[in-house]
mmCIF file of C-alpha atoms and ligand atoms in Angstrom:
data_model
loop_
_atom_site.group_PDB
_atom_site.id
_atom_site.type_symbol
_atom_site.label_atom_id
_atom_site.label_comp_id
_atom_site.label_asym_id
_atom_site.label_seq_id
_atom_site.Cartn_x
_atom_site.Cartn_y
_atom_site.Cartn_z
ATOM 1 C CA UNK A 1 26.205 -5.515 -11.530
ATOM 2 C CA UNK A 2 27.075 -7.411 -8.342
ATOM 3 C CA UNK A 3 23.966 -6.486 -6.293
ATOM 4 C CA UNK A 4 20.843 -4.392 -6.880
ATOM 5 C CA UNK A 5 20.245 -2.716 -3.539
ATOM 6 C CA UNK A 6 20.134 0.960 -4.562
ATOM 7 C CA UNK A 7 20.115 2.890 -7.828
ATOM 8 C CA UNK A 8 23.855 3.451 -7.391
ATOM 9 C CA UNK A 9 24.310 -0.231 -8.351
ATOM 10 C CA UNK A 10 23.306 0.669 -11.934
ATOM 11 C CA UNK A 11 26.434 1.426 -13.968
ATOM 12 C CA UNK A 12 24.612 2.528 -17.144
ATOM 13 C CA UNK A 13 20.930 3.408 -16.796
ATOM 14 C CA UNK A 14 20.331 4.041 -20.501
ATOM 15 C CA UNK A 15 21.645 0.581 -21.421
ATOM 16 C CA UNK A 16 19.639 -1.109 -18.678
ATOM 17 C CA UNK A 17 16.386 0.589 -19.804
ATOM 18 C CA UNK A 18 17.157 -0.400 -23.409
ATOM 19 C CA UNK A 19 17.800 -3.984 -22.299
ATOM 20 C CA UNK A 20 14.467 -4.120 -20.431
ATOM 21 C CA UNK A 21 12.555 -2.670 -23.389
ATOM 22 C CA UNK A 22 14.279 -5.112 -25.725
ATOM 23 C CA UNK A 23 13.361 -8.060 -23.484
ATOM 24 C CA UNK A 24 9.762 -6.794 -23.520
ATOM 25 C CA UNK A 25 9.413 -6.113 -27.248
ATOM 26 C CA UNK A 26 10.992 -9.362 -28.361
ATOM 27 C CA UNK A 27 9.350 -11.399 -25.627
ATOM 28 C CA UNK A 28 12.847 -12.761 -25.127
ATOM 29 C CA UNK A 29 13.582 -15.789 -23.088
ATOM 30 C CA UNK A 30 17.242 -16.231 -22.246
ATOM 31 C CA UNK A 31 18.484 -19.364 -20.576
ATOM 32 C CA UNK A 32 21.337 -17.659 -18.773
ATOM 33 C CA UNK A 33 19.679 -18.601 -15.468
ATOM 34 C CA UNK A 34 19.499 -22.355 -16.114
ATOM 35 C CA UNK A 35 20.750 -24.316 -13.122
ATOM 36 C CA UNK A 36 20.584 -21.182 -10.922
ATOM 37 C CA UNK A 37 18.168 -20.455 -8.094
ATOM 38 C CA UNK A 38 16.603 -17.195 -6.954
ATOM 39 C CA UNK A 39 15.540 -17.143 -3.292
ATOM 40 C CA UNK A 40 12.959 -14.488 -2.446
ATOM 41 C CA UNK A 41 12.458 -13.593 1.224
ATOM 42 C CA UNK A 42 9.471 -11.514 2.275
ATOM 43 C CA UNK A 43 9.241 -9.836 5.668
ATOM 44 C CA UNK A 44 6.160 -7.934 4.344
ATOM 45 C CA UNK A 45 3.270 -8.583 1.911
ATOM 46 C CA UNK A 46 3.525 -8.181 -1.867
ATOM 47 C CA UNK A 47 1.616 -8.903 -5.053
ATOM 48 C CA UNK A 48 3.498 -7.283 -7.954
ATOM 49 C CA UNK A 49 7.070 -7.580 -6.694
ATOM 50 C CA UNK A 50 6.669 -11.211 -5.758
ATOM 51 C CA UNK A 51 4.995 -12.402 -8.948
ATOM 52 C CA UNK A 52 6.785 -10.196 -11.490
ATOM 53 C CA UNK A 53 10.217 -11.072 -10.078
ATOM 54 C CA UNK A 54 9.334 -14.776 -10.033
ATOM 55 C CA UNK A 55 8.142 -14.535 -13.640
ATOM 56 C CA UNK A 56 11.299 -12.631 -14.650
ATOM 57 C CA UNK A 57 13.541 -15.256 -13.060
ATOM 58 C CA UNK A 58 11.664 -18.092 -14.769
ATOM 59 C CA UNK A 59 11.939 -16.330 -18.155
ATOM 60 C CA UNK A 60 15.702 -16.471 -17.567
ATOM 61 C CA UNK A 61 15.518 -20.197 -16.828
ATOM 62 C CA UNK A 62 16.015 -19.864 -13.039
ATOM 63 C CA UNK A 63 14.420 -21.937 -10.312
ATOM 64 C CA UNK A 64 12.618 -19.817 -7.719
ATOM 65 C CA UNK A 65 12.097 -20.378 -3.994
ATOM 66 C CA UNK A 66 9.877 -17.978 -2.035
ATOM 67 C CA UNK A 67 9.614 -17.728 1.736
ATOM 68 C CA UNK A 68 7.402 -15.464 3.823
ATOM 69 C CA UNK A 69 10.035 -15.097 6.506
ATOM 70 C CA UNK A 70 7.740 -13.131 8.805
ATOM 71 C CA UNK A 71 5.213 -15.997 8.905
ATOM 72 C CA UNK A 72 7.091 -19.214 8.091
ATOM 73 C CA UNK A 73 10.683 -18.640 9.175
ATOM 74 C CA UNK A 74 12.476 -18.461 12.503
ATOM 75 C CA UNK A 75 12.474 -14.919 13.865
ATOM 76 C CA UNK A 76 15.879 -13.493 12.923
ATOM 77 C CA UNK A 77 18.298 -11.621 15.173
ATOM 78 C CA UNK A 78 20.192 -8.847 13.389
ATOM 79 C CA UNK A 79 22.138 -7.364 16.333
ATOM 80 C CA UNK A 80 25.739 -8.419 16.859
ATOM 81 C CA UNK A 81 27.027 -9.769 20.140
ATOM 82 C CA UNK A 82 23.683 -10.122 21.897
ATOM 83 C CA UNK A 83 22.645 -12.940 24.223
ATOM 84 C CA UNK A 84 19.896 -14.557 22.157
ATOM 85 C CA UNK A 85 17.438 -15.175 24.987
ATOM 86 C CA UNK A 86 14.477 -13.394 23.339
ATOM 87 C CA UNK A 87 11.967 -14.762 20.803
ATOM 88 C CA UNK A 88 14.571 -14.523 18.006
ATOM 89 C CA UNK A 89 15.773 -18.052 17.313
ATOM 90 C CA UNK A 90 18.276 -17.608 14.487
ATOM 91 C CA UNK A 91 21.038 -15.099 13.783
ATOM 92 C CA UNK A 92 21.364 -13.503 10.364
ATOM 93 C CA UNK A 93 25.000 -14.736 10.253
ATOM 94 C CA UNK A 94 23.896 -18.378 10.035
ATOM 95 C CA UNK A 95 20.701 -17.695 8.052
ATOM 96 C CA UNK A 96 22.458 -15.721 5.287
ATOM 97 C CA UNK A 97 25.335 -18.213 5.063
ATOM 98 C CA UNK A 98 22.964 -21.184 4.826
ATOM 99 C CA UNK A 99 20.738 -19.475 2.228
ATOM 100 C CA UNK A 100 23.831 -18.691 0.144
ATOM 101 C CA UNK A 101 24.336 -22.448 -0.299
ATOM 102 C CA UNK A 102 20.789 -22.879 -1.617
ATOM 103 C CA UNK A 103 20.514 -19.722 -3.766
ATOM 104 C CA UNK A 104 22.582 -17.992 -6.439
ATOM 105 C CA UNK A 105 20.781 -14.685 -5.852
ATOM 106 C CA UNK A 106 18.887 -13.666 -2.701
ATOM 107 C CA UNK A 107 16.132 -11.046 -2.974
ATOM 108 C CA UNK A 108 14.733 -9.420 0.168
ATOM 109 C CA UNK A 109 11.705 -7.288 1.036
ATOM 110 C CA UNK A 110 11.910 -5.577 4.437
ATOM 111 C CA UNK A 111 9.895 -2.411 5.116
ATOM 112 C CA UNK A 112 10.846 0.220 7.722
ATOM 113 C CA UNK A 113 9.195 0.247 11.135
ATOM 114 C CA UNK A 114 8.834 4.058 10.865
ATOM 115 C CA UNK A 115 9.624 4.466 14.576
ATOM 116 C CA UNK A 116 13.344 5.229 14.545
ATOM 117 C CA UNK A 117 14.663 7.214 11.571
ATOM 118 C CA UNK A 118 18.316 6.392 12.244
ATOM 119 C CA UNK A 119 17.629 2.668 12.498
ATOM 120 C CA UNK A 120 15.531 2.638 9.324
ATOM 121 C CA UNK A 121 18.198 4.620 7.479
ATOM 122 C CA UNK A 122 20.841 2.068 8.527
ATOM 123 C CA UNK A 123 18.982 -0.493 6.338
ATOM 124 C CA UNK A 124 19.879 -3.146 8.900
ATOM 125 C CA UNK A 125 18.018 -6.049 7.270
ATOM 126 C CA UNK A 126 19.148 -5.469 3.672
ATOM 127 C CA UNK A 127 22.713 -4.581 4.663
ATOM 128 C CA UNK A 128 23.001 -7.601 6.962
ATOM 129 C CA UNK A 129 22.075 -9.897 4.082
ATOM 130 C CA UNK A 130 24.622 -8.056 1.948
ATOM 131 C CA UNK A 131 27.264 -8.465 4.658
ATOM 132 C CA UNK A 132 26.714 -12.113 5.588
ATOM 133 C CA UNK A 133 25.526 -13.684 2.302
ATOM 134 C CA UNK A 134 28.102 -14.771 -0.261
ATOM 135 C CA UNK A 135 25.764 -14.300 -3.261
ATOM 136 C CA UNK A 136 24.280 -11.153 -4.880
ATOM 137 C CA UNK A 137 21.434 -9.380 -3.075
ATOM 138 C CA UNK A 138 18.434 -7.742 -4.759
ATOM 139 C CA UNK A 139 16.271 -5.184 -2.959
ATOM 140 C CA UNK A 140 12.543 -5.968 -3.291
ATOM 141 C CA UNK A 141 11.747 -2.774 -1.291
ATOM 142 C CA UNK A 142 13.654 -1.877 1.794
ATOM 143 C CA UNK A 143 13.365 0.696 4.571
ATOM 144 C CA UNK A 144 14.349 3.629 2.368
ATOM 145 C CA UNK A 145 14.179 2.531 -1.268
ATOM 146 C CA UNK A 146 12.409 0.513 -3.950
ATOM 147 C CA UNK A 147 14.887 0.457 -6.851
ATOM 148 C CA UNK A 148 13.083 -2.219 -8.903
ATOM 149 C CA UNK A 149 9.969 -0.029 -8.859
ATOM 150 C CA UNK A 150 12.021 3.023 -9.851
ATOM 151 C CA UNK A 151 13.562 1.175 -12.797
ATOM 152 C CA UNK A 152 10.036 0.138 -13.863
ATOM 153 C CA UNK A 153 8.937 3.765 -13.620
ATOM 154 C CA UNK A 154 11.868 4.933 -15.755
ATOM 155 C CA UNK A 155 11.049 2.299 -18.410
ATOM 156 C CA UNK A 156 7.377 3.382 -18.388
ATOM 157 C CA UNK A 157 8.230 7.075 -18.828
ATOM 158 C CA UNK A 158 10.693 6.321 -21.653
ATOM 159 C CA UNK A 159 8.061 4.156 -23.342
ATOM 160 C CA UNK A 160 5.169 6.625 -23.056
ATOM 161 C CA UNK A 161 6.766 10.072 -23.289
ATOM 162 C CA UNK A 162 5.591 12.227 -26.200
ATOM 163 C CA UNK A 163 8.280 14.889 -25.964
ATOM 164 C CA UNK A 164 12.037 14.689 -25.484
ATOM 165 C CA UNK A 165 12.115 16.247 -22.019
ATOM 166 C CA UNK A 166 8.734 15.595 -20.362
ATOM 167 C CA UNK A 167 7.541 17.369 -17.227
ATOM 168 C CA UNK A 168 7.160 14.793 -14.441
ATOM 169 C CA UNK A 169 5.432 15.641 -11.161
ATOM 170 C CA UNK A 170 5.608 13.479 -8.044
ATOM 171 C CA UNK A 171 2.467 14.260 -6.053
ATOM 172 C CA UNK A 172 1.769 13.328 -2.438
ATOM 173 C CA UNK A 173 -1.797 12.062 -1.871
ATOM 174 C CA UNK A 174 -3.786 11.245 1.285
ATOM 175 C CA UNK A 175 -3.817 7.872 3.033
ATOM 176 C CA UNK A 176 -5.115 6.566 6.336
ATOM 177 C CA UNK A 177 -1.979 4.560 7.200
ATOM 178 C CA UNK A 178 1.580 5.750 7.782
ATOM 179 C CA UNK A 179 3.461 4.595 4.675
ATOM 180 C CA UNK A 180 7.220 4.423 4.000
ATOM 181 C CA UNK A 181 9.099 6.964 1.875
ATOM 182 C CA UNK A 182 10.820 4.154 -0.092
ATOM 183 C CA UNK A 183 8.926 4.550 -3.386
ATOM 184 C CA UNK A 184 9.069 8.384 -3.551
ATOM 185 C CA UNK A 185 12.738 8.303 -2.476
ATOM 186 C CA UNK A 186 13.766 5.958 -5.281
ATOM 187 C CA UNK A 187 11.519 7.732 -7.809
ATOM 188 C CA UNK A 188 13.120 11.075 -6.867
ATOM 189 C CA UNK A 189 16.607 9.585 -7.243
ATOM 190 C CA UNK A 190 15.654 8.048 -10.583
ATOM 191 C CA UNK A 191 14.238 11.302 -11.973
ATOM 192 C CA UNK A 192 17.560 12.985 -11.155
ATOM 193 C CA UNK A 193 19.249 10.471 -13.475
ATOM 194 C CA UNK A 194 16.821 11.103 -16.344
ATOM 195 C CA UNK A 195 16.361 13.930 -18.825
ATOM 196 C CA UNK A 196 13.071 15.240 -17.400
ATOM 197 C CA UNK A 197 11.757 18.436 -15.826
ATOM 198 C CA UNK A 198 10.997 17.129 -12.338
ATOM 199 C CA UNK A 199 8.864 18.760 -9.636
ATOM 200 C CA UNK A 200 7.692 17.350 -6.300
ATOM 201 C CA UNK A 201 4.439 18.565 -4.779
ATOM 202 C CA UNK A 202 3.336 17.817 -1.223
ATOM 203 C CA UNK A 203 1.804 19.564 1.804
ATOM 204 C CA UNK A 204 4.423 21.423 3.840
ATOM 205 C CA UNK A 205 4.702 18.743 6.538
ATOM 206 C CA UNK A 206 5.683 16.093 3.999
ATOM 207 C CA UNK A 207 8.944 17.289 2.416
ATOM 208 C CA UNK A 208 11.108 14.263 1.629
ATOM 209 C CA UNK A 209 14.629 13.746 2.979
ATOM 210 C CA UNK A 210 16.661 16.775 1.760
ATOM 211 C CA UNK A 211 19.666 14.510 1.110
ATOM 212 C CA UNK A 212 17.581 12.659 -1.472
ATOM 213 C CA UNK A 213 15.741 15.708 -2.861
ATOM 214 C CA UNK A 214 18.963 17.674 -3.286
ATOM 215 C CA UNK A 215 18.048 20.751 -5.363
ATOM 216 C CA UNK A 216 14.757 19.387 -6.778
ATOM 217 C CA UNK A 217 11.965 21.966 -6.638
ATOM 218 C CA UNK A 218 9.234 21.298 -4.056
ATOM 219 C CA UNK A 219 5.991 23.130 -4.896
ATOM 220 C CA UNK A 220 3.504 23.132 -2.033
ATOM 221 C CA UNK A 221 0.672 24.249 -4.327
ATOM 222 C CA UNK A 222 -0.474 21.087 -6.143
ATOM 223 C CA UNK A 223 -2.436 22.944 -8.843
ATOM 224 C CA UNK A 224 0.585 25.084 -9.703
ATOM 225 C CA UNK A 225 2.835 22.006 -9.839
ATOM 226 C CA UNK A 226 0.442 20.221 -12.215
ATOM 227 C CA UNK A 227 0.613 22.986 -14.864
ATOM 228 C CA UNK A 228 1.628 21.429 -18.222
ATOM 229 C CA UNK A 229 2.714 18.159 -16.630
ATOM 230 C CA UNK A 230 3.136 15.145 -18.916
ATOM 231 C CA UNK A 231 3.283 12.596 -16.101
ATOM 232 C CA UNK A 232 1.772 12.748 -12.612
ATOM 233 C CA UNK A 233 3.219 10.110 -10.270
ATOM 234 C CA UNK A 234 0.874 9.814 -7.309
ATOM 235 C CA UNK A 235 1.992 8.351 -3.984
ATOM 236 C CA UNK A 236 1.354 8.789 -0.299
ATOM 237 C CA UNK A 237 4.208 8.889 2.201
ATOM 238 C CA UNK A 238 4.421 9.636 5.917
ATOM 239 C CA UNK A 239 6.273 12.675 7.238
ATOM 240 C CA UNK A 240 10.076 12.577 7.114
ATOM 241 C CA UNK A 241 10.584 15.516 9.464
ATOM 242 C CA UNK A 242 8.119 14.178 12.078
ATOM 243 C CA UNK A 243 9.369 10.756 11.222
ATOM 244 C CA UNK A 244 6.713 8.198 10.281
ATOM 245 C CA UNK A 245 3.813 10.415 11.395
ATOM 246 C CA UNK A 246 0.580 11.270 9.583
ATOM 247 C CA UNK A 247 0.247 14.982 10.253
ATOM 248 C CA UNK A 248 -3.309 15.215 8.846
ATOM 249 C CA UNK A 249 -5.248 13.497 6.092
ATOM 250 C CA UNK A 250 -5.410 16.220 3.452
ATOM 251 C CA UNK A 251 -8.419 15.010 1.457
ATOM 252 C CA UNK A 252 -8.148 17.805 -1.079
ATOM 253 C CA UNK A 253 -4.863 16.299 -2.347
ATOM 254 C CA UNK A 254 -6.695 13.306 -3.899
ATOM 255 C CA UNK A 255 -5.908 13.285 -7.642
ATOM 256 C CA UNK A 256 -9.069 13.547 -9.767
ATOM 257 C CA UNK A 257 -10.001 14.588 -13.323
ATOM 258 C CA UNK A 258 -10.627 18.198 -12.272
ATOM 259 C CA UNK A 259 -6.947 18.472 -11.296
ATOM 260 C CA UNK A 260 -5.746 16.976 -14.573
ATOM 261 C CA UNK A 261 -7.327 19.932 -16.459
ATOM 262 C CA UNK A 262 -4.185 21.948 -15.767
ATOM 263 C CA UNK A 263 -1.870 19.281 -17.157
ATOM 264 C CA UNK A 264 -0.766 18.356 -20.663
ATOM 265 C CA UNK A 265 -3.336 15.526 -20.621
ATOM 266 C CA UNK A 266 -0.984 13.870 -18.145
ATOM 267 C CA UNK A 267 -0.425 10.165 -17.827
ATOM 268 C CA UNK A 268 -1.074 9.148 -14.242
ATOM 269 C CA UNK A 269 1.266 6.678 -12.568
ATOM 270 C CA UNK A 270 1.151 4.854 -9.232
ATOM 271 C CA UNK A 271 3.203 1.878 -8.024
ATOM 272 C CA UNK A 272 0.056 0.078 -6.706
ATOM 273 C CA UNK A 273 -1.689 -1.022 -4.585
ATOM 274 C CA UNK A 274 -3.771 2.171 -4.701
ATOM 275 C CA UNK A 275 -6.726 3.133 -2.502
ATOM 276 C CA UNK A 276 -9.429 4.359 -4.880
ATOM 277 C CA UNK A 277 -11.066 7.729 -4.158
ATOM 278 C CA UNK A 278 -8.582 8.430 -1.384
ATOM 279 C CA UNK A 279 -5.287 8.512 -3.298
ATOM 280 C CA UNK A 280 -6.640 8.633 -6.883
ATOM 281 C CA UNK A 281 -10.302 9.056 -7.880
ATOM 282 C CA UNK A 282 -12.218 6.510 -9.973
ATOM 283 C CA UNK A 283 -12.598 9.120 -12.743
ATOM 284 C CA UNK A 284 -8.808 9.024 -13.225
ATOM 285 C CA UNK A 285 -8.089 5.342 -12.584
ATOM 286 C CA UNK A 286 -10.865 4.317 -14.986
ATOM 287 C CA UNK A 287 -9.804 6.815 -17.671
ATOM 288 C CA UNK A 288 -7.244 6.733 -20.478
ATOM 289 C CA UNK A 289 -5.019 9.002 -18.368
ATOM 290 C CA UNK A 290 -4.205 6.104 -16.067
ATOM 291 C CA UNK A 291 -1.167 4.022 -17.020
ATOM 292 C CA UNK A 292 -0.937 2.115 -13.725
ATOM 293 C CA UNK A 293 -1.663 -1.276 -15.294
ATOM 294 C CA UNK A 294 0.952 -0.830 -18.049
ATOM 295 C CA UNK A 295 3.360 0.374 -15.385
ATOM 296 C CA UNK A 296 2.805 -2.754 -13.272
ATOM 297 C CA UNK A 297 3.287 -4.867 -16.419
ATOM 298 C CA UNK A 298 6.763 -3.399 -16.782
ATOM 299 C CA UNK A 299 7.778 -4.778 -13.377
ATOM 300 C CA UNK A 300 8.604 -8.093 -15.075
ATOM 301 C CA UNK A 301 11.011 -6.542 -17.583
ATOM 302 C CA UNK A 302 12.756 -4.353 -15.004
ATOM 303 C CA UNK A 303 13.358 -7.443 -12.859
ATOM 304 C CA UNK A 304 14.380 -9.518 -15.875
ATOM 305 C CA UNK A 305 16.954 -6.923 -16.972
ATOM 306 C CA UNK A 306 18.406 -6.672 -13.447
ATOM 307 C CA UNK A 307 18.595 -10.443 -12.844
ATOM 308 C CA UNK A 308 20.104 -10.985 -16.311
ATOM 309 C CA UNK A 309 22.761 -8.343 -15.666
ATOM 310 C CA UNK A 310 23.658 -9.884 -12.296
ATOM 311 C CA UNK A 311 23.890 -13.384 -13.804
ATOM 312 C CA UNK A 312 26.115 -12.087 -16.632
ATOM 313 C CA UNK A 313 28.404 -10.161 -14.295
ATOM 314 C CA UNK A 314 28.813 -12.902 -11.694
ATOM 315 C CA UNK A 315 29.384 -15.870 -14.040
HETATM 316 N N1 CP B 1 4.500 -1.753 -6.204
HETATM 317 C C1 CP B 1 4.770 -2.845 -5.438
HETATM 318 O O1 CP B 1 5.901 -3.025 -4.955
HETATM 319 O O2 CP B 1 3.717 -3.699 -5.303
HETATM 320 P P1 CP B 1 3.653 -4.901 -4.262
HETATM 321 O O3 CP B 1 3.767 -4.280 -2.876
HETATM 322 O O4 CP B 1 2.339 -5.576 -4.492
HETATM 323 O O5 CP B 1 4.819 -5.806 -4.503
#
């Protein structure tokens, strides 16, 4: 693995999941990262991604440097050939080249602005780091994807499934803010790589990008979608068609115990942070159905497996 920017960077998913589960079960520390440095750059806030990736790198023996670029760094220019007479003091060409001398792997979090679909889909920030850095790049959640989260989710499903081919439902839920489609995009892509029966349920205005959904069934009736489900993955996202918009806050899409009655005593997943009683009700989050804490725990092992693979393949 040379980079981990999208799920297409995984050459063998089964092996990578096995590696992560092995690292977890044996509490393995490998010193493959000794003398190497991970640089983590955040253009947006984080709790889990920041701390689990730092922990993963340290378990591999790496040094870690973290920078909140949005607050502490020079504002970066990503456009080519512009006269830099605005507030942007440094071009990505110099920034990425300089960082490549300090870091052996650069990890970047850069959310979409949700104003211009084409611009967000160009993944300008992540792809500019990939273009101008001379070291591997890891995606800590970009404009359109969150592949470390998706690998975590795959590990969690493999770990907790009670039948060979579980039914997994990705359910939209209400939110007051316009959120990216990154997590549901990567989860949808991941479920297409796994041996699961996968259904997406969302109000009609919220169908995800058809190029990512491909032929996955979208059921606009949440109750129908939940029938016999083994896993319910809850997440809000803003409209793709009316790009970045909240069409309406559909309160009746909140996931509560009443809705789980139709499932196969489903395990409820969410990437966190979650807004209680808006996205998922207390009676679910505080019940045995919720696996969100275990899921977040697996972030470390997903990151550890990815960083280890990159270090092995770029020795
Ligand atoms: N799920 C996730 O990426 O969490 P953070 O935004 O806290 O990193």
